[in-house]
Tab-separated table of C-alpha atoms and ligand atoms in Angstrom:
chain	number	residue	atom	x	y	z
A	1	UNK	CA	18.514	63.395	-33.615
A	2	UNK	CA	16.980	61.096	-30.988
A	3	UNK	CA	16.006	64.093	-28.844
A	4	UNK	CA	14.732	66.219	-31.703
A	5	UNK	CA	12.638	63.500	-33.334
A	6	UNK	CA	11.472	62.226	-29.940
A	7	UNK	CA	10.337	65.646	-28.752
A	8	UNK	CA	8.575	66.286	-32.075
A	9	UNK	CA	6.825	62.902	-31.826
A	10	UNK	CA	5.454	64.016	-28.444
A	11	UNK	CA	4.000	67.128	-30.070
A	12	UNK	CA	6.778	69.474	-28.959
A	13	UNK	CA	8.751	71.874	-31.107
A	14	UNK	CA	12.473	71.162	-30.791
A	15	UNK	CA	14.938	73.969	-31.502
A	16	UNK	CA	18.502	72.692	-31.844
A	17	UNK	CA	21.188	75.276	-31.103
A	18	UNK	CA	24.569	74.149	-32.428
A	19	UNK	CA	27.918	75.569	-31.371
A	20	UNK	CA	27.555	77.995	-34.287
A	21	UNK	CA	24.260	79.293	-32.894
A	22	UNK	CA	25.105	79.584	-29.223
A	23	UNK	CA	28.421	79.945	-27.406
A	24	UNK	CA	27.537	79.032	-23.850
A	25	UNK	CA	29.370	81.418	-21.554
A	26	UNK	CA	31.104	83.273	-24.410
A	27	UNK	CA	28.829	86.036	-25.757
A	28	UNK	CA	27.051	86.379	-22.431
A	29	UNK	CA	27.298	84.643	-19.094
A	30	UNK	CA	25.815	81.177	-18.775
A	31	UNK	CA	23.559	82.524	-16.086
A	32	UNK	CA	22.151	85.227	-18.438
A	33	UNK	CA	21.582	82.609	-21.178
A	34	UNK	CA	19.762	80.347	-18.701
A	35	UNK	CA	17.397	83.178	-17.768
A	36	UNK	CA	16.709	84.264	-21.358
A	37	UNK	CA	16.084	80.720	-22.633
A	38	UNK	CA	13.765	80.033	-19.680
A	39	UNK	CA	11.460	82.708	-21.076
A	40	UNK	CA	11.306	80.999	-24.468
A	41	UNK	CA	11.205	77.256	-23.853
A	42	UNK	CA	9.640	74.672	-21.540
A	43	UNK	CA	12.706	72.480	-21.088
A	44	UNK	CA	16.422	72.608	-21.931
A	45	UNK	CA	18.518	69.584	-22.883
A	46	UNK	CA	22.130	70.732	-22.681
A	47	UNK	CA	25.211	68.975	-24.028
A	48	UNK	CA	28.209	70.591	-22.350
A	49	UNK	CA	31.829	69.773	-21.582
A	50	UNK	CA	32.065	71.039	-18.019
A	51	UNK	CA	29.622	69.405	-15.627
A	52	UNK	CA	29.699	72.630	-13.572
A	53	UNK	CA	27.988	74.389	-16.481
A	54	UNK	CA	25.004	72.082	-16.039
A	55	UNK	CA	24.901	72.898	-12.339
A	56	UNK	CA	24.900	76.630	-13.179
A	57	UNK	CA	22.088	76.080	-15.680
A	58	UNK	CA	19.979	74.211	-13.115
A	59	UNK	CA	20.545	77.002	-10.579
A	60	UNK	CA	19.769	79.878	-12.944
A	61	UNK	CA	17.066	78.502	-15.268
A	62	UNK	CA	13.428	78.317	-14.251
A	63	UNK	CA	12.722	75.330	-16.550
A	64	UNK	CA	13.988	71.740	-16.147
A	65	UNK	CA	17.545	71.061	-17.365
A	66	UNK	CA	18.346	67.635	-18.827
A	67	UNK	CA	21.967	66.464	-18.970
A	68	UNK	CA	22.535	65.723	-22.659
A	69	UNK	CA	26.151	64.775	-21.848
A	70	UNK	CA	28.873	66.277	-19.711
A	71	UNK	CA	32.490	65.279	-19.138
A	72	UNK	CA	31.402	63.332	-16.028
A	73	UNK	CA	27.998	61.821	-16.866
A	74	UNK	CA	25.801	60.768	-19.792
A	75	UNK	CA	22.605	59.608	-18.044
A	76	UNK	CA	20.434	59.504	-21.187
A	77	UNK	CA	22.753	56.873	-22.635
A	78	UNK	CA	22.639	54.644	-19.573
A	79	UNK	CA	18.812	54.806	-19.582
A	80	UNK	CA	18.845	53.548	-23.187
A	81	UNK	CA	21.385	50.867	-22.249
A	82	UNK	CA	19.368	49.624	-19.280
A	83	UNK	CA	16.166	49.497	-21.347
A	84	UNK	CA	17.990	47.555	-24.079
A	85	UNK	CA	19.258	45.016	-21.542
A	86	UNK	CA	15.852	44.784	-19.856
A	87	UNK	CA	14.246	44.038	-23.236
A	88	UNK	CA	16.887	41.455	-24.101
A	89	UNK	CA	17.231	39.599	-20.798
A	90	UNK	CA	13.725	40.154	-19.362
A	91	UNK	CA	15.199	41.125	-15.993
A	92	UNK	CA	18.445	42.767	-14.911
A	93	UNK	CA	19.011	41.578	-11.365
A	94	UNK	CA	22.033	39.280	-11.067
A	95	UNK	CA	23.602	40.147	-14.439
A	96	UNK	CA	27.272	41.136	-14.617
A	97	UNK	CA	28.373	43.990	-16.866
A	98	UNK	CA	32.011	44.359	-17.932
A	99	UNK	CA	33.418	47.695	-19.064
A	100	UNK	CA	36.531	47.687	-21.250
A	101	UNK	CA	37.686	51.225	-21.956
A	102	UNK	CA	38.123	54.760	-20.713
A	103	UNK	CA	36.999	55.828	-17.229
A	104	UNK	CA	34.583	58.302	-18.828
A	105	UNK	CA	31.046	59.724	-18.757
A	106	UNK	CA	29.447	56.578	-20.234
A	107	UNK	CA	30.726	54.154	-17.610
A	108	UNK	CA	30.179	56.757	-14.868
A	109	UNK	CA	26.454	56.867	-15.680
A	110	UNK	CA	26.261	53.083	-15.997
A	111	UNK	CA	27.752	53.001	-12.488
A	112	UNK	CA	24.951	55.244	-11.207
A	113	UNK	CA	22.309	52.873	-12.649
A	114	UNK	CA	23.702	49.337	-12.477
A	115	UNK	CA	23.831	48.607	-8.715
A	116	UNK	CA	20.345	50.045	-8.191
A	117	UNK	CA	19.037	47.589	-10.794
A	118	UNK	CA	20.910	44.649	-9.271
A	119	UNK	CA	23.713	44.533	-11.871
A	120	UNK	CA	27.279	43.602	-10.843
A	121	UNK	CA	30.129	45.596	-12.391
A	122	UNK	CA	33.596	44.554	-13.589
A	123	UNK	CA	35.528	47.562	-14.844
A	124	UNK	CA	38.800	47.498	-16.814
A	125	UNK	CA	40.458	50.834	-17.617
A	126	UNK	CA	44.064	51.486	-18.657
A	127	UNK	CA	46.427	52.866	-16.012
A	128	UNK	CA	45.937	56.629	-15.772
A	129	UNK	CA	42.402	56.512	-17.249
A	130	UNK	CA	40.569	55.177	-14.216
A	131	UNK	CA	37.082	56.035	-12.919
A	132	UNK	CA	36.802	59.446	-11.221
A	133	UNK	CA	37.247	58.881	-7.443
A	134	UNK	CA	34.007	60.685	-6.489
A	135	UNK	CA	32.003	58.511	-8.925
A	136	UNK	CA	33.649	55.380	-7.522
A	137	UNK	CA	32.824	56.436	-3.960
A	138	UNK	CA	29.117	56.859	-4.826
A	139	UNK	CA	29.046	53.546	-6.718
A	140	UNK	CA	30.597	51.649	-3.818
A	141	UNK	CA	27.860	53.084	-1.587
A	142	UNK	CA	25.082	52.078	-4.017
A	143	UNK	CA	26.565	48.602	-4.488
A	144	UNK	CA	26.691	48.093	-0.730
A	145	UNK	CA	23.043	49.154	-0.360
A	146	UNK	CA	21.977	46.876	-3.235
A	147	UNK	CA	24.274	43.992	-2.270
A	148	UNK	CA	25.888	43.914	-5.732
A	149	UNK	CA	29.576	43.457	-6.596
A	150	UNK	CA	32.003	45.929	-8.073
A	151	UNK	CA	35.418	44.841	-9.298
A	152	UNK	CA	38.092	47.079	-10.826
A	153	UNK	CA	41.143	46.031	-12.851
A	154	UNK	CA	43.559	47.124	-15.584
A	155	UNK	CA	43.123	43.784	-17.370
A	156	UNK	CA	40.248	43.581	-19.939
A	157	UNK	CA	40.237	39.763	-19.969
A	158	UNK	CA	39.853	39.648	-16.213
A	159	UNK	CA	36.894	42.058	-16.443
A	160	UNK	CA	35.206	39.965	-19.146
A	161	UNK	CA	35.620	36.635	-17.323
A	162	UNK	CA	32.075	35.179	-16.844
A	163	UNK	CA	30.411	38.567	-17.532
A	164	UNK	CA	27.061	38.698	-19.378
A	165	UNK	CA	27.505	42.071	-21.048
A	166	UNK	CA	30.568	43.878	-22.367
A	167	UNK	CA	30.411	47.619	-23.049
A	168	UNK	CA	32.910	50.027	-24.547
A	169	UNK	CA	33.016	53.540	-25.990
A	170	UNK	CA	35.345	55.883	-27.800
A	171	UNK	CA	38.855	56.232	-26.412
A	172	UNK	CA	38.806	59.936	-27.303
A	173	UNK	CA	35.772	61.775	-25.975
A	174	UNK	CA	34.578	65.175	-27.141
A	175	UNK	CA	37.080	67.802	-26.050
A	176	UNK	CA	39.990	65.303	-25.864
A	177	UNK	CA	40.938	65.487	-29.556
A	178	UNK	CA	44.418	66.802	-28.775
A	179	UNK	CA	45.188	63.741	-26.630
A	180	UNK	CA	44.521	61.345	-29.537
A	181	UNK	CA	48.088	60.022	-30.107
A	182	UNK	CA	48.767	59.510	-26.420
A	183	UNK	CA	45.403	57.803	-25.847
A	184	UNK	CA	45.744	55.413	-28.808
A	185	UNK	CA	49.006	54.258	-27.213
A	186	UNK	CA	47.604	53.948	-23.693
A	187	UNK	CA	44.557	51.918	-24.851
A	188	UNK	CA	46.581	49.263	-26.674
A	189	UNK	CA	45.070	45.850	-25.834
A	190	UNK	CA	41.650	47.374	-25.096
A	191	UNK	CA	39.985	46.540	-28.417
A	192	UNK	CA	36.985	44.288	-27.666
A	193	UNK	CA	37.546	41.080	-29.642
A	194	UNK	CA	36.358	37.459	-29.716
A	195	UNK	CA	39.212	36.615	-27.345
A	196	UNK	CA	37.349	38.636	-24.717
A	197	UNK	CA	33.831	37.407	-25.517
A	198	UNK	CA	35.146	33.800	-25.437
A	199	UNK	CA	35.683	34.086	-21.670
A	200	UNK	CA	32.209	35.584	-21.070
A	201	UNK	CA	28.888	33.855	-20.421
A	202	UNK	CA	27.860	31.940	-23.571
A	203	UNK	CA	24.852	34.277	-24.075
A	204	UNK	CA	27.055	37.383	-23.933
A	205	UNK	CA	25.896	40.693	-25.364
A	206	UNK	CA	27.700	43.830	-26.505
A	207	UNK	CA	26.780	47.522	-26.155
A	208	UNK	CA	28.367	50.676	-27.596
A	209	UNK	CA	26.819	54.160	-27.544
A	210	UNK	CA	28.177	54.979	-31.041
A	211	UNK	CA	29.749	56.414	-33.085
A	212	UNK	CA	32.231	53.524	-33.163
A	213	UNK	CA	35.843	53.431	-34.344
A	214	UNK	CA	37.249	49.998	-35.281
A	215	UNK	CA	40.156	50.274	-32.821
A	216	UNK	CA	37.635	50.047	-29.920
A	217	UNK	CA	35.868	46.870	-31.074
A	218	UNK	CA	36.485	44.645	-34.076
A	219	UNK	CA	33.847	43.885	-36.740
A	220	UNK	CA	33.408	40.316	-35.523
A	221	UNK	CA	32.006	41.503	-32.177
A	222	UNK	CA	30.440	44.768	-33.343
A	223	UNK	CA	28.350	43.141	-36.089
A	224	UNK	CA	27.804	39.792	-34.350
A	225	UNK	CA	24.306	38.476	-33.569
A	226	UNK	CA	25.104	39.071	-29.881
A	227	UNK	CA	25.600	42.782	-30.455
A	228	UNK	CA	22.658	44.941	-29.283
A	229	UNK	CA	23.911	48.197	-30.816
A	230	UNK	CA	20.951	48.891	-33.126
A	231	UNK	CA	18.145	48.480	-30.552
A	232	UNK	CA	20.415	50.373	-28.133
A	233	UNK	CA	20.638	53.285	-30.589
A	234	UNK	CA	16.873	53.311	-31.156
A	235	UNK	CA	16.241	53.205	-27.412
A	236	UNK	CA	18.018	56.569	-27.061
A	237	UNK	CA	14.857	57.996	-28.628
A	238	UNK	CA	12.263	56.136	-26.525
A	239	UNK	CA	14.089	56.834	-23.275
A	240	UNK	CA	14.696	60.548	-23.919
A	241	UNK	CA	10.978	60.813	-24.759
A	242	UNK	CA	10.176	59.249	-21.386
A	243	UNK	CA	12.482	61.711	-19.600
A	244	UNK	CA	11.024	64.768	-21.374
A	245	UNK	CA	7.455	63.626	-20.829
A	246	UNK	CA	8.073	62.865	-17.186
A	247	UNK	CA	9.605	66.302	-16.574
A	248	UNK	CA	6.809	68.104	-18.400
A	249	UNK	CA	3.841	66.290	-16.870
A	250	UNK	CA	2.673	65.286	-13.431
A	251	UNK	CA	4.617	62.428	-11.944
A	252	UNK	CA	1.779	59.938	-11.993
A	253	UNK	CA	2.601	56.365	-12.987
A	254	UNK	CA	-0.105	55.307	-15.417
A	255	UNK	CA	1.462	51.944	-16.216
A	256	UNK	CA	2.831	49.427	-13.761
A	257	UNK	CA	6.575	49.572	-13.175
A	258	UNK	CA	8.645	46.789	-14.761
A	259	UNK	CA	10.404	44.260	-12.549
A	260	UNK	CA	14.146	44.714	-12.831
B	301	NVA	N1	32.357	59.489	-24.210
B	301	NVA	C1	31.788	60.056	-25.411
B	301	NVA	C2	30.335	59.724	-25.519
B	301	NVA	C3	29.704	60.088	-26.829
B	301	NVA	C4	28.219	59.771	-26.912
B	301	NVA	C5	32.014	61.555	-25.393
B	301	NVA	O1	31.863	62.182	-24.339
B	301	NVA	O2	32.362	62.101	-26.427
């Protein structure tokens, strides 16, 4: 919805192809689809499972490809998250963000953004659901360049200690539906509650990309005045508009860049 309404607001004509309309790589090869769609549209925003499918699309299409979510990354979400934090705190440098949850696409993209904006990271994932090693290797490099900290644990309370922001997401991402029972067991103790926010900075904030299930975060935190979930959701629209516009126009900065 954020992409469709955002693209329409920019004067574009969005065409949303659901899984019932297009079976990427099923009726024809992904490469053939990329070439055909390139003749029809100016830009493709693709939500896939396999990140490799996005790579194939970028190699075979002649129009820009935007990652609308893959199993490894969800960059549009982290753009919305960073904008939300920038609006709330005024500047990002020196903040500490705690992650309590799965080592998934959402935290992976936060890891690509946070060090470059001066944000320290404290990441708690259950045993067996850790950050992908290649994502961790890149993050360590970025953190070193930016002189920010990165701390990894299996203890949510330890991650939250003195953090400014706590972020979580679903425990069962798209495509993992069959692992539900096993995951619910493994994530026991990972629900974000007041016990966790009590050990954070007193001006703590909470982010969640939605949709939310109560086992991930209780109502007290989710609906608290410190929760930034509604502006975060709205910012998905403004930030995807910025991405689409940037890719479809010359890269000329008309406004001054914000100070992070
Ligand atoms: N980790 C979730 C994000 C949903 C916006 C998923 O991949 O399903």
